[in-house]
Amino acid sequence: MRSVPYVRLLLLLALLAFFTGLLVWLIQSFLDLYYATRYHPILGGLLIAVLVLLLLVFLAASLYYLFLFRRHPSEKASEGSQRPALPENAADKRLVTQQNLAQLEAQMAQIQDQVARAALAERSALLAKHLAQPQLKVVVFGTGSAGKTSLVNALLGRRAGAVGATLGTTEAATLYEWSLPGIPEPVQIMDCPGILEIGPAGVMRESEARAQAEAADLLLVVVDGDLRQSEVDPLRQLIALGKRALLIFNKIDRYTPEEQQILLQRLRERVAPLISPQDVLMACAAPAPIQVGSQTWRPEADVAVVKDRIQAVLYAEGGSLALDNALLQSQQLGETAKRIIQAQLRQQAEQVIDRFQWIVTGVVFANPIPAVDLLAIAAINAQMVVELGSVYGCQMNLQQGRELALSLAKTLASLGLVEGAIQLTTGILATVAEVSVVGFLVTAPIQAASAGYLTRIAGKSFIEYFQRNQTWGEGGMQAVVKAQVQSTQKSGWLQDFVREASKRIFFQKD
Ligand SMILES: Nc1nc2c(ncn2[C@@H]2O[C@H](COP(=O)(O)OP(=O)(O)OP(=O)(O)O)[C@@H](O)[C@H]2O)c(=O)[nH]1
Ligand SMILES: [Mg+2]
């Protein structure tokens, strides 16, 4: 990957050298011409004028491309920053969260899937409740058997969850009330299943743990040794969401004091600057029993440093952590609702396309002509455009639909898609039909199936157009159409369609 910029630079230098050579040759040629014609009153002046004009055009083109190049990075930067900047003060955070929740109400009204709508409504009501009466949720997150449950038990001072030497002891996230003196808000602590475990059950548990971590006000990330890169990555993602985290180095009784210090230092370096050094702490949540002669001594858990730090963080930042979290949750709920609505609209739009592709196929089959008639197809597609527009909330009349359908038909023709469609459908029909596919008899199925296929490509392209607020994007209509052709061919849709059309229309036995 790193070699790409060098290759580009070399190419640029080679091009520059080439164009400089061309320019020198051009100037030389002009000078030769000028010397040859300098005593001619008109020709000499004309040559100078052409030369000046050419130079001006060259200068203008260079300036234009320089402008494009300079504009590009800033545009990219604005695309990259997907997350909107968070408001600074508490009142604004609260206000934006409330606005997001109000917007969510409107989004939910559009969702037809009752189950999805009820789930969103429940989460939204819970969030509104938390906004009115803040609660603080501390989520314990980390790899399997790192001692998460042991830490929760030690912090709560009771045996709340089951502890075991094998991975996957905790199968579901569990929430406990935690009375922490000095914190105004009620505090809860959640024990999560471990991450990075193999097998389908492990993957499911991990996704639950991640979802819980995303909803945390404060994260306790538990490790029992050096952090692996695979552990740093999820942590990085959570912190990028704005999560406040403490890193707990547990099971320190397994190391000598010198080893503990070396490991602690290494952990602090690994997570800097995501987590500051004072938030990387050592703990001994369930020390191993020690055999002294015939006696077994069970040392006490030591999590005092961790508890003190949690208290200090929640006391100083609890209110703002809860607000940040509520804001994040409200944004995520909005994004979820948006995704559901988009999928719903796409499904409705697909139904429209489905209907029109069969209408076009039927009409063309009933009125076969020697060639695929794009104008006739466009006339029917005009109505499809109007209906697709209305799915995406864009009211247009039949005339506007006709214009769009016509310009798309022209693009289909210019891309050679009509010939392509005929070739493809002929090939498929040859395998589908029992009779050999030659002669006039099969012209109608070929024309009809091609017309149905082109209607689908047109319809799918229009979905993209309406989804992008009635624009074709950077590559224009051609790029959208090409992408639809590729994805339709990859999906094997045409084979199924021709087979289905053969059964339903072309070769139906009645
Ligand atoms: N030596 C030592 N062992 C510990 C310590 N904390 C936990 N353990 C042991 O580590 C093992 C795993 O502990 P758990 O608390 O069940 O770990 P977990 O992270 O909740 O594990 P899962 O729920 O399976 O993901 C148990 O055998 C604990 O006794 C510690 O501080 N020192
Ligand atoms: Mg556990």
XYZ file of C-alpha atoms and ligand atoms in Angstrom:
543
model
C 0.000 0.000 0.000
C 2.811 2.386 0.877
C 4.362 2.020 -2.591
C 1.324 3.583 -4.304
C 2.255 7.240 -3.584
C 5.779 6.632 -4.968
C 4.400 5.110 -8.142
C 2.084 8.078 -8.503
C 4.942 10.524 -7.955
C 7.095 8.774 -10.565
C 4.197 8.814 -13.026
C 3.619 12.502 -12.361
C 7.299 13.285 -12.904
C 7.352 11.275 -16.139
C 4.244 13.105 -17.378
C 5.726 16.453 -16.410
C 8.940 15.686 -18.306
C 6.907 14.580 -21.317
C 4.777 17.724 -21.352
C 7.805 19.984 -20.849
C 9.391 18.306 -23.876
C 6.199 18.863 -25.857
C 6.083 22.506 -24.823
C 9.710 23.093 -25.854
C 9.012 21.434 -29.175
C 5.876 23.558 -29.641
C 7.680 26.806 -28.855
C 10.531 25.801 -31.133
C 8.111 25.043 -33.954
C 6.346 28.362 -33.462
C 9.643 30.210 -33.441
C 10.653 28.476 -36.670
C 7.332 29.414 -38.229
C 7.599 32.953 -36.937
C 11.068 33.386 -38.402
C 9.827 31.997 -41.695
C 6.871 34.406 -41.814
C 8.118 37.396 -39.854
C 8.303 39.631 -42.955
C 4.730 38.827 -43.919
C 2.506 41.585 -42.482
C -0.566 39.490 -41.552
C 0.746 35.953 -41.066
C 3.376 36.942 -38.508
C 0.843 38.848 -36.342
C -1.654 35.999 -36.643
C 0.894 33.483 -35.422
C 1.706 35.600 -32.368
C -2.042 35.910 -31.604
C -2.533 32.103 -31.828
C 0.472 31.545 -29.582
C -0.808 33.986 -26.950
C -4.289 32.427 -27.089
C -2.879 28.917 -26.648
C -0.807 30.034 -23.691
C -3.864 31.645 -22.089
C -5.947 28.471 -22.530
C -3.103 26.395 -21.069
C -2.833 28.765 -18.090
C -6.601 28.733 -17.460
C -6.746 24.906 -17.637
C -3.810 24.590 -15.207
C -5.421 26.994 -12.772
C -8.720 25.122 -12.992
C -7.131 21.730 -12.225
C -5.049 23.233 -9.440
C -8.282 24.542 -7.947
C -9.896 21.087 -8.208
C -6.902 19.434 -6.535
C -6.862 21.931 -3.712
C -10.586 21.578 -3.110
C -10.459 17.790 -2.964
C -8.812 17.217 0.446
C -11.163 19.544 2.295
C -14.171 17.836 0.708
C -12.731 14.473 1.752
C -12.186 15.706 5.265
C -15.773 16.796 5.584
C -16.929 13.395 4.296
C -14.693 11.621 6.802
C -16.078 13.388 9.834
C -19.354 11.481 9.897
C -20.033 12.126 13.547
C -21.485 15.589 14.083
C -19.534 17.684 16.592
C -20.965 17.336 20.091
C -22.268 20.482 21.738
C -20.010 21.808 24.488
C -22.254 22.718 27.400
C -24.764 20.642 29.352
C -27.841 22.683 28.369
C -27.064 22.310 24.662
C -26.394 18.580 25.026
C -29.760 18.139 26.734
C -31.501 20.229 24.085
C -29.960 18.332 21.154
C -30.863 14.996 22.792
C -34.462 16.160 23.218
C -34.562 17.307 19.594
C -33.213 13.930 18.459
C -35.900 12.164 20.488
C -38.631 14.367 18.988
C -37.308 13.618 15.517
C -37.293 9.934 16.389
C -41.040 10.140 17.143
C -41.637 11.370 13.594
C -39.381 8.661 12.164
C -41.159 5.949 14.158
C -44.506 7.038 12.733
C -43.183 6.080 9.279
C -42.062 2.591 10.314
C -44.563 -0.105 9.365
C -42.824 -3.055 11.020
C -44.622 -3.210 14.377
C -41.887 -5.173 16.142
C -39.116 -2.790 15.051
C -41.280 0.206 15.979
C -42.072 -1.185 19.438
C -38.380 -1.900 20.107
C -37.432 1.643 19.137
C -40.282 3.100 21.208
C -39.114 1.172 24.269
C -35.519 2.355 23.911
C -36.629 5.908 23.293
C -38.878 5.926 26.388
C -36.040 4.558 28.526
C -33.716 7.224 27.216
C -36.236 9.987 27.916
C -36.568 8.636 31.454
C -32.793 8.644 31.942
C -32.610 12.178 30.652
C -35.147 13.282 33.257
C -33.609 11.215 36.090
C -29.979 10.442 35.252
C -28.572 7.066 36.249
C -24.964 5.984 35.836
C -24.144 2.663 34.275
C -20.666 1.183 34.733
C -20.085 -1.653 32.253
C -17.393 -4.285 32.812
C -15.932 -5.379 29.481
C -13.013 -7.567 28.369
C -11.814 -10.960 27.193
C -13.139 -14.198 28.659
C -11.814 -15.284 32.072
C -9.989 -12.001 32.657
C -11.845 -11.796 35.964
C -14.760 -9.510 35.082
C -17.288 -11.283 37.306
C -14.720 -11.561 40.090
C -14.164 -7.793 39.855
C -17.911 -7.070 39.971
C -18.251 -9.335 43.029
C -15.300 -7.677 44.759
C -16.595 -4.156 44.035
C -20.099 -5.012 45.248
C -18.681 -6.872 48.244
C -20.865 -9.926 47.665
C -20.948 -12.965 45.439
C -23.280 -11.606 42.770
C -22.267 -13.630 39.708
C -20.781 -17.082 39.117
C -17.020 -17.262 38.654
C -15.303 -20.060 36.764
C -11.897 -20.986 35.373
C -13.317 -21.760 31.913
C -14.138 -19.173 29.236
C -17.776 -18.217 28.821
C -18.861 -18.565 32.463
C -20.978 -15.435 32.165
C -23.390 -16.094 29.315
C -25.588 -12.991 29.476
C -25.038 -9.426 30.606
C -26.311 -8.887 34.154
C -27.096 -5.582 35.827
C -26.657 -4.916 39.569
C -27.602 -1.917 41.681
C -24.494 -0.459 43.322
C -24.749 1.944 46.239
C -21.651 4.092 45.943
C -21.402 6.717 48.683
C -21.013 10.313 47.582
C -22.467 9.914 44.064
C -25.732 11.866 43.591
C -27.035 9.662 40.772
C -28.058 6.013 41.268
C -25.244 3.756 40.037
C -25.555 0.372 38.354
C -22.794 -2.029 37.402
C -23.112 -4.492 34.558
C -21.188 -7.730 34.185
C -20.750 -8.728 30.538
C -19.836 -11.932 28.738
C -16.275 -12.023 27.419
C -15.179 -10.862 23.967
C -12.894 -12.594 21.425
C -14.162 -16.098 22.118
C -14.476 -18.542 19.261
C -17.579 -20.366 18.060
C -21.062 -19.078 17.217
C -22.080 -18.796 20.891
C -18.922 -16.785 21.609
C -19.646 -14.437 18.707
C -23.213 -13.885 19.966
C -21.959 -13.172 23.492
C -19.395 -10.747 22.127
C -21.981 -8.802 20.160
C -24.105 -8.490 23.299
C -21.092 -7.301 25.290
C -20.266 -4.698 22.630
C -23.838 -3.397 22.554
C -23.796 -3.042 26.348
C -20.415 -1.314 26.235
C -21.806 1.174 23.706
C -24.556 2.041 26.168
C -22.163 2.547 29.109
C -21.548 5.786 30.938
C -18.232 4.449 32.202
C -16.374 1.380 30.919
C -14.143 -0.874 32.997
C -11.948 -2.813 30.607
C -10.479 -5.841 32.400
C -7.257 -7.566 31.290
C -5.107 -10.139 33.084
C -1.800 -9.447 31.339
C -0.475 -7.550 28.363
C -3.082 -6.260 25.907
C -3.223 -7.888 22.502
C -3.876 -5.800 19.378
C -7.199 -7.648 19.031
C -8.140 -6.236 22.440
C -6.957 -2.698 21.691
C -9.075 -2.426 18.518
C -12.538 -2.794 20.127
C -11.387 -0.445 22.841
C -10.342 2.124 20.256
C -13.770 1.858 18.585
C -15.585 2.385 21.888
C -13.444 5.351 22.824
C -14.010 6.834 19.355
C -17.722 6.802 20.251
C -16.878 9.051 23.194
C -16.775 6.382 25.919
C -14.902 7.150 29.136
C -12.885 4.076 30.137
C -10.651 2.740 32.914
C -8.269 -0.134 32.167
C -8.036 -2.680 34.986
C -4.990 -4.933 35.127
C -6.386 -7.850 37.166
C -4.800 -10.977 38.712
C -1.675 -9.112 39.779
C -1.055 -11.778 42.472
C 0.319 -13.932 39.661
C 3.268 -11.551 39.176
C 6.159 -10.305 41.303
C 6.041 -6.594 42.238
C 8.739 -5.870 39.615
C 6.794 -7.712 36.903
C 3.623 -5.875 37.937
C 5.334 -2.505 37.449
C 6.760 -3.509 34.055
C 3.372 -4.780 32.860
C 1.553 -1.736 34.199
C 3.970 0.539 32.386
C 3.548 -1.434 29.171
C -0.259 -1.270 29.421
C -0.155 2.479 30.011
C 1.980 2.908 26.895
C -0.307 0.682 24.819
C -3.492 2.582 25.577
C -2.018 6.091 25.516
C -3.473 8.521 24.558
C -6.862 6.760 24.539
C -6.714 6.244 28.300
C -4.583 8.417 30.571
C -1.986 6.729 32.867
C -3.917 7.435 36.079
C -6.855 5.488 34.626
C -4.795 2.293 34.174
C -5.043 0.514 37.523
C -4.008 -2.769 39.131
C -6.439 -5.107 40.892
C -6.597 -8.487 42.515
C -10.249 -9.422 42.336
C -10.013 -13.072 43.431
C -6.467 -13.915 44.526
C -5.463 -17.561 44.260
C -5.363 -19.397 47.615
C -1.918 -19.802 49.146
C -0.790 -23.068 50.696
C 1.076 -22.473 53.981
C 2.158 -25.867 55.275
C -0.988 -27.891 55.629
C -3.122 -24.741 55.824
C -4.757 -22.981 52.868
C -4.813 -19.231 53.193
C -7.291 -17.233 51.130
C -6.063 -13.684 50.709
C -8.654 -10.882 50.558
C -9.567 -9.323 47.218
C -7.887 -5.982 46.667
C -9.888 -3.614 44.468
C -9.754 -0.512 46.665
C -7.740 1.536 44.141
C -10.237 0.702 41.416
C -13.230 1.566 43.581
C -11.684 4.895 44.635
C -10.957 5.862 41.040
C -14.499 4.937 39.891
C -15.933 7.038 42.709
C -13.697 9.988 41.856
C -14.558 9.825 38.134
C -18.304 9.439 38.710
C -18.289 12.231 41.308
C -16.431 14.674 39.063
C -17.789 13.714 35.640
C -20.892 11.574 36.257
C -23.422 14.207 35.193
C -21.649 15.057 31.978
C -20.915 11.380 31.187
C -24.629 10.605 31.506
C -25.516 13.508 29.209
C -22.891 12.573 26.606
C -24.179 9.031 26.670
C -27.818 10.097 26.299
C -26.852 12.245 23.328
C -24.952 9.368 21.732
C -27.842 6.967 22.343
C -30.313 9.394 20.794
C -28.115 9.737 17.704
C -27.766 5.972 17.387
C -31.525 5.485 17.739
C -32.058 8.054 14.977
C -29.599 6.229 12.732
C -31.286 2.887 13.409
C -34.695 4.376 12.567
C -33.255 5.855 9.370
C -31.857 2.476 8.308
C -35.210 0.763 8.937
C -37.072 3.428 6.920
C -34.580 3.176 4.049
C -34.993 -0.620 3.932
C -38.777 -0.233 4.018
C -38.754 2.286 1.154
C -36.454 0.072 -0.878
C -38.803 -2.852 -0.398
C -41.765 -0.776 -1.620
C -39.735 0.493 -4.562
C -38.658 -3.061 -5.457
C -42.324 -4.040 -5.601
C -43.006 -1.224 -8.076
C -40.101 -2.337 -10.271
C -41.230 -5.936 -10.065
C -44.698 -4.985 -11.284
C -43.432 -2.872 -14.189
C -40.855 -5.397 -15.348
C -43.682 -7.938 -15.789
C -45.968 -5.385 -17.489
C -43.233 -4.489 -19.982
C -42.372 -8.145 -20.585
C -46.036 -8.990 -21.212
C -46.656 -6.011 -23.494
C -43.568 -6.620 -25.614
C -44.306 -10.332 -25.853
C -47.832 -9.610 -27.057
C -46.655 -7.042 -29.617
C -43.366 -8.401 -30.923
C -41.407 -6.235 -33.299
C -38.085 -7.098 -34.882
C -36.019 -4.925 -32.526
C -36.178 -3.934 -28.872
C -38.101 -0.658 -28.907
C -36.558 1.534 -26.240
C -39.058 4.336 -26.888
C -42.010 2.029 -26.218
C -40.350 0.745 -23.045
C -39.624 4.316 -21.910
C -43.289 5.217 -22.395
C -44.317 2.524 -19.883
C -41.355 3.281 -17.618
C -42.532 6.894 -17.294
C -45.311 5.683 -14.997
C -42.809 3.577 -13.044
C -40.656 6.685 -12.466
C -43.700 8.575 -11.151
C -44.556 5.738 -8.747
C -40.948 5.317 -7.578
C -40.783 9.078 -7.000
C -43.907 8.960 -4.859
C -42.384 6.117 -2.744
C -39.479 8.466 -1.967
C -41.775 11.423 -1.311
C -41.040 13.175 -4.587
C -44.184 14.106 -6.481
C -43.669 14.353 -10.232
C -46.053 14.380 -13.166
C -46.122 11.972 -16.073
C -44.340 14.430 -18.356
C -41.405 14.671 -15.931
C -41.429 10.887 -15.590
C -41.355 10.566 -19.373
C -38.365 12.888 -19.672
C -36.422 10.948 -17.068
C -37.347 7.584 -18.577
C -36.304 8.822 -22.031
C -32.940 10.116 -20.905
C -32.288 6.822 -19.149
C -33.292 4.907 -22.297
C -30.728 6.950 -24.227
C -28.059 6.010 -21.681
C -29.013 2.329 -21.952
C -28.600 2.598 -25.715
C -25.338 4.509 -25.550
C -23.849 1.894 -23.218
C -24.742 -0.865 -25.703
C -26.981 -2.502 -23.136
C -29.744 -3.383 -25.588
C -27.434 -5.647 -27.596
C -26.006 -6.990 -24.348
C -29.483 -7.795 -23.035
C -30.430 -9.635 -26.237
C -27.241 -11.657 -26.123
C -27.717 -12.582 -22.478
C -31.388 -13.503 -22.773
C -30.787 -15.497 -25.970
C -28.146 -17.541 -24.150
C -30.365 -18.169 -21.152
C -33.444 -18.936 -23.259
C -31.435 -21.498 -25.210
C -30.843 -23.408 -21.974
C -34.362 -22.876 -20.615
C -36.462 -23.636 -23.701
C -36.680 -27.219 -24.755
C -36.921 -26.267 -28.423
C -33.851 -24.926 -30.159
C -33.879 -21.152 -30.036
C -33.693 -19.999 -33.613
C -35.925 -18.222 -36.038
C -38.881 -15.912 -35.742
C -40.750 -17.994 -33.200
C -38.368 -17.084 -30.417
C -37.961 -13.424 -31.338
C -40.834 -12.455 -29.085
C -39.455 -14.104 -25.898
C -36.011 -12.634 -26.522
C -37.376 -9.119 -27.082
C -39.744 -9.420 -24.138
C -37.180 -10.773 -21.648
C -34.648 -8.140 -22.744
C -37.259 -5.419 -22.278
C -38.095 -6.752 -18.791
C -34.395 -6.819 -17.900
C -33.808 -3.268 -19.152
C -36.834 -2.080 -17.187
C -35.336 -3.567 -14.048
C -31.981 -1.873 -14.685
C -33.821 1.418 -15.271
C -35.921 0.975 -12.112
C -32.945 0.130 -9.905
C -31.089 3.140 -11.288
C -34.058 5.365 -10.434
C -34.070 4.031 -6.865
C -30.479 5.291 -6.545
C -31.522 8.608 -8.086
C -34.378 9.161 -5.630
C -32.366 7.906 -2.668
C -29.727 10.532 -3.437
C -32.317 13.312 -3.408
C -32.787 13.350 -7.173
C -29.156 13.487 -8.174
C -27.067 10.958 -10.047
C -23.905 11.490 -8.008
C -20.383 12.137 -9.219
C -20.252 9.645 -12.099
C -23.635 10.753 -13.465
C -26.416 8.553 -14.807
C -23.981 6.302 -16.698
C -22.088 5.263 -13.574
C -25.317 4.452 -11.719
C -26.643 2.380 -14.635
C -23.348 0.499 -14.980
C -23.323 -0.314 -11.260
C -26.880 -1.661 -11.494
C -25.975 -3.804 -14.519
C -23.042 -5.260 -12.602
C -24.968 -6.012 -9.427
C -27.925 -7.490 -11.358
C -25.616 -9.754 -13.337
C -23.727 -10.820 -10.234
C -26.942 -11.720 -8.428
C -28.012 -14.181 -11.155
C -31.386 -12.410 -11.269
C -31.681 -12.602 -15.067
C -31.498 -16.410 -15.144
C -34.319 -16.670 -12.610
C -36.351 -14.023 -14.415
C -36.064 -15.678 -17.836
C -36.955 -19.043 -16.320
C -39.972 -17.553 -14.549
C -41.067 -15.604 -17.654
C -40.767 -18.756 -19.759
C -43.081 -20.567 -17.389
C -45.539 -17.714 -16.881
C -45.640 -16.104 -20.327
C -43.466 -17.442 -23.136
C -43.938 -21.181 -23.152
C -46.916 -21.637 -20.879
C -48.853 -24.797 -21.517
C -52.569 -24.278 -21.159
N -5.055 -15.506 40.597
C -6.161 -14.806 40.356
N -7.198 -15.378 39.746
C -8.294 -14.643 39.510
C -8.383 -13.298 39.885
N -9.581 -12.818 39.478
C -10.222 -13.846 38.909
N -9.463 -14.937 38.925
C -9.799 -16.270 38.409
O -9.966 -16.197 37.001
C -10.977 -17.116 36.590
C -12.018 -16.389 35.786
O -12.707 -15.476 36.600
P -14.112 -14.860 36.224
O -14.394 -13.773 37.186
O -15.125 -15.922 36.040
O -13.739 -14.243 34.828
P -14.726 -13.601 33.746
O -13.936 -12.564 33.047
O -15.986 -13.179 34.373
O -14.948 -14.835 32.782
P -16.163 -15.086 31.748
O -17.429 -14.784 32.417
O -16.009 -16.536 31.429
O -15.880 -14.210 30.574
C -11.552 -17.730 37.855
O -10.956 -18.986 38.043
C -11.131 -16.760 38.947
O -10.940 -17.399 40.184
C -7.264 -12.710 40.534
O -7.233 -11.539 40.900
N -6.185 -13.521 40.748
Mg -17.898 -13.715 34.044
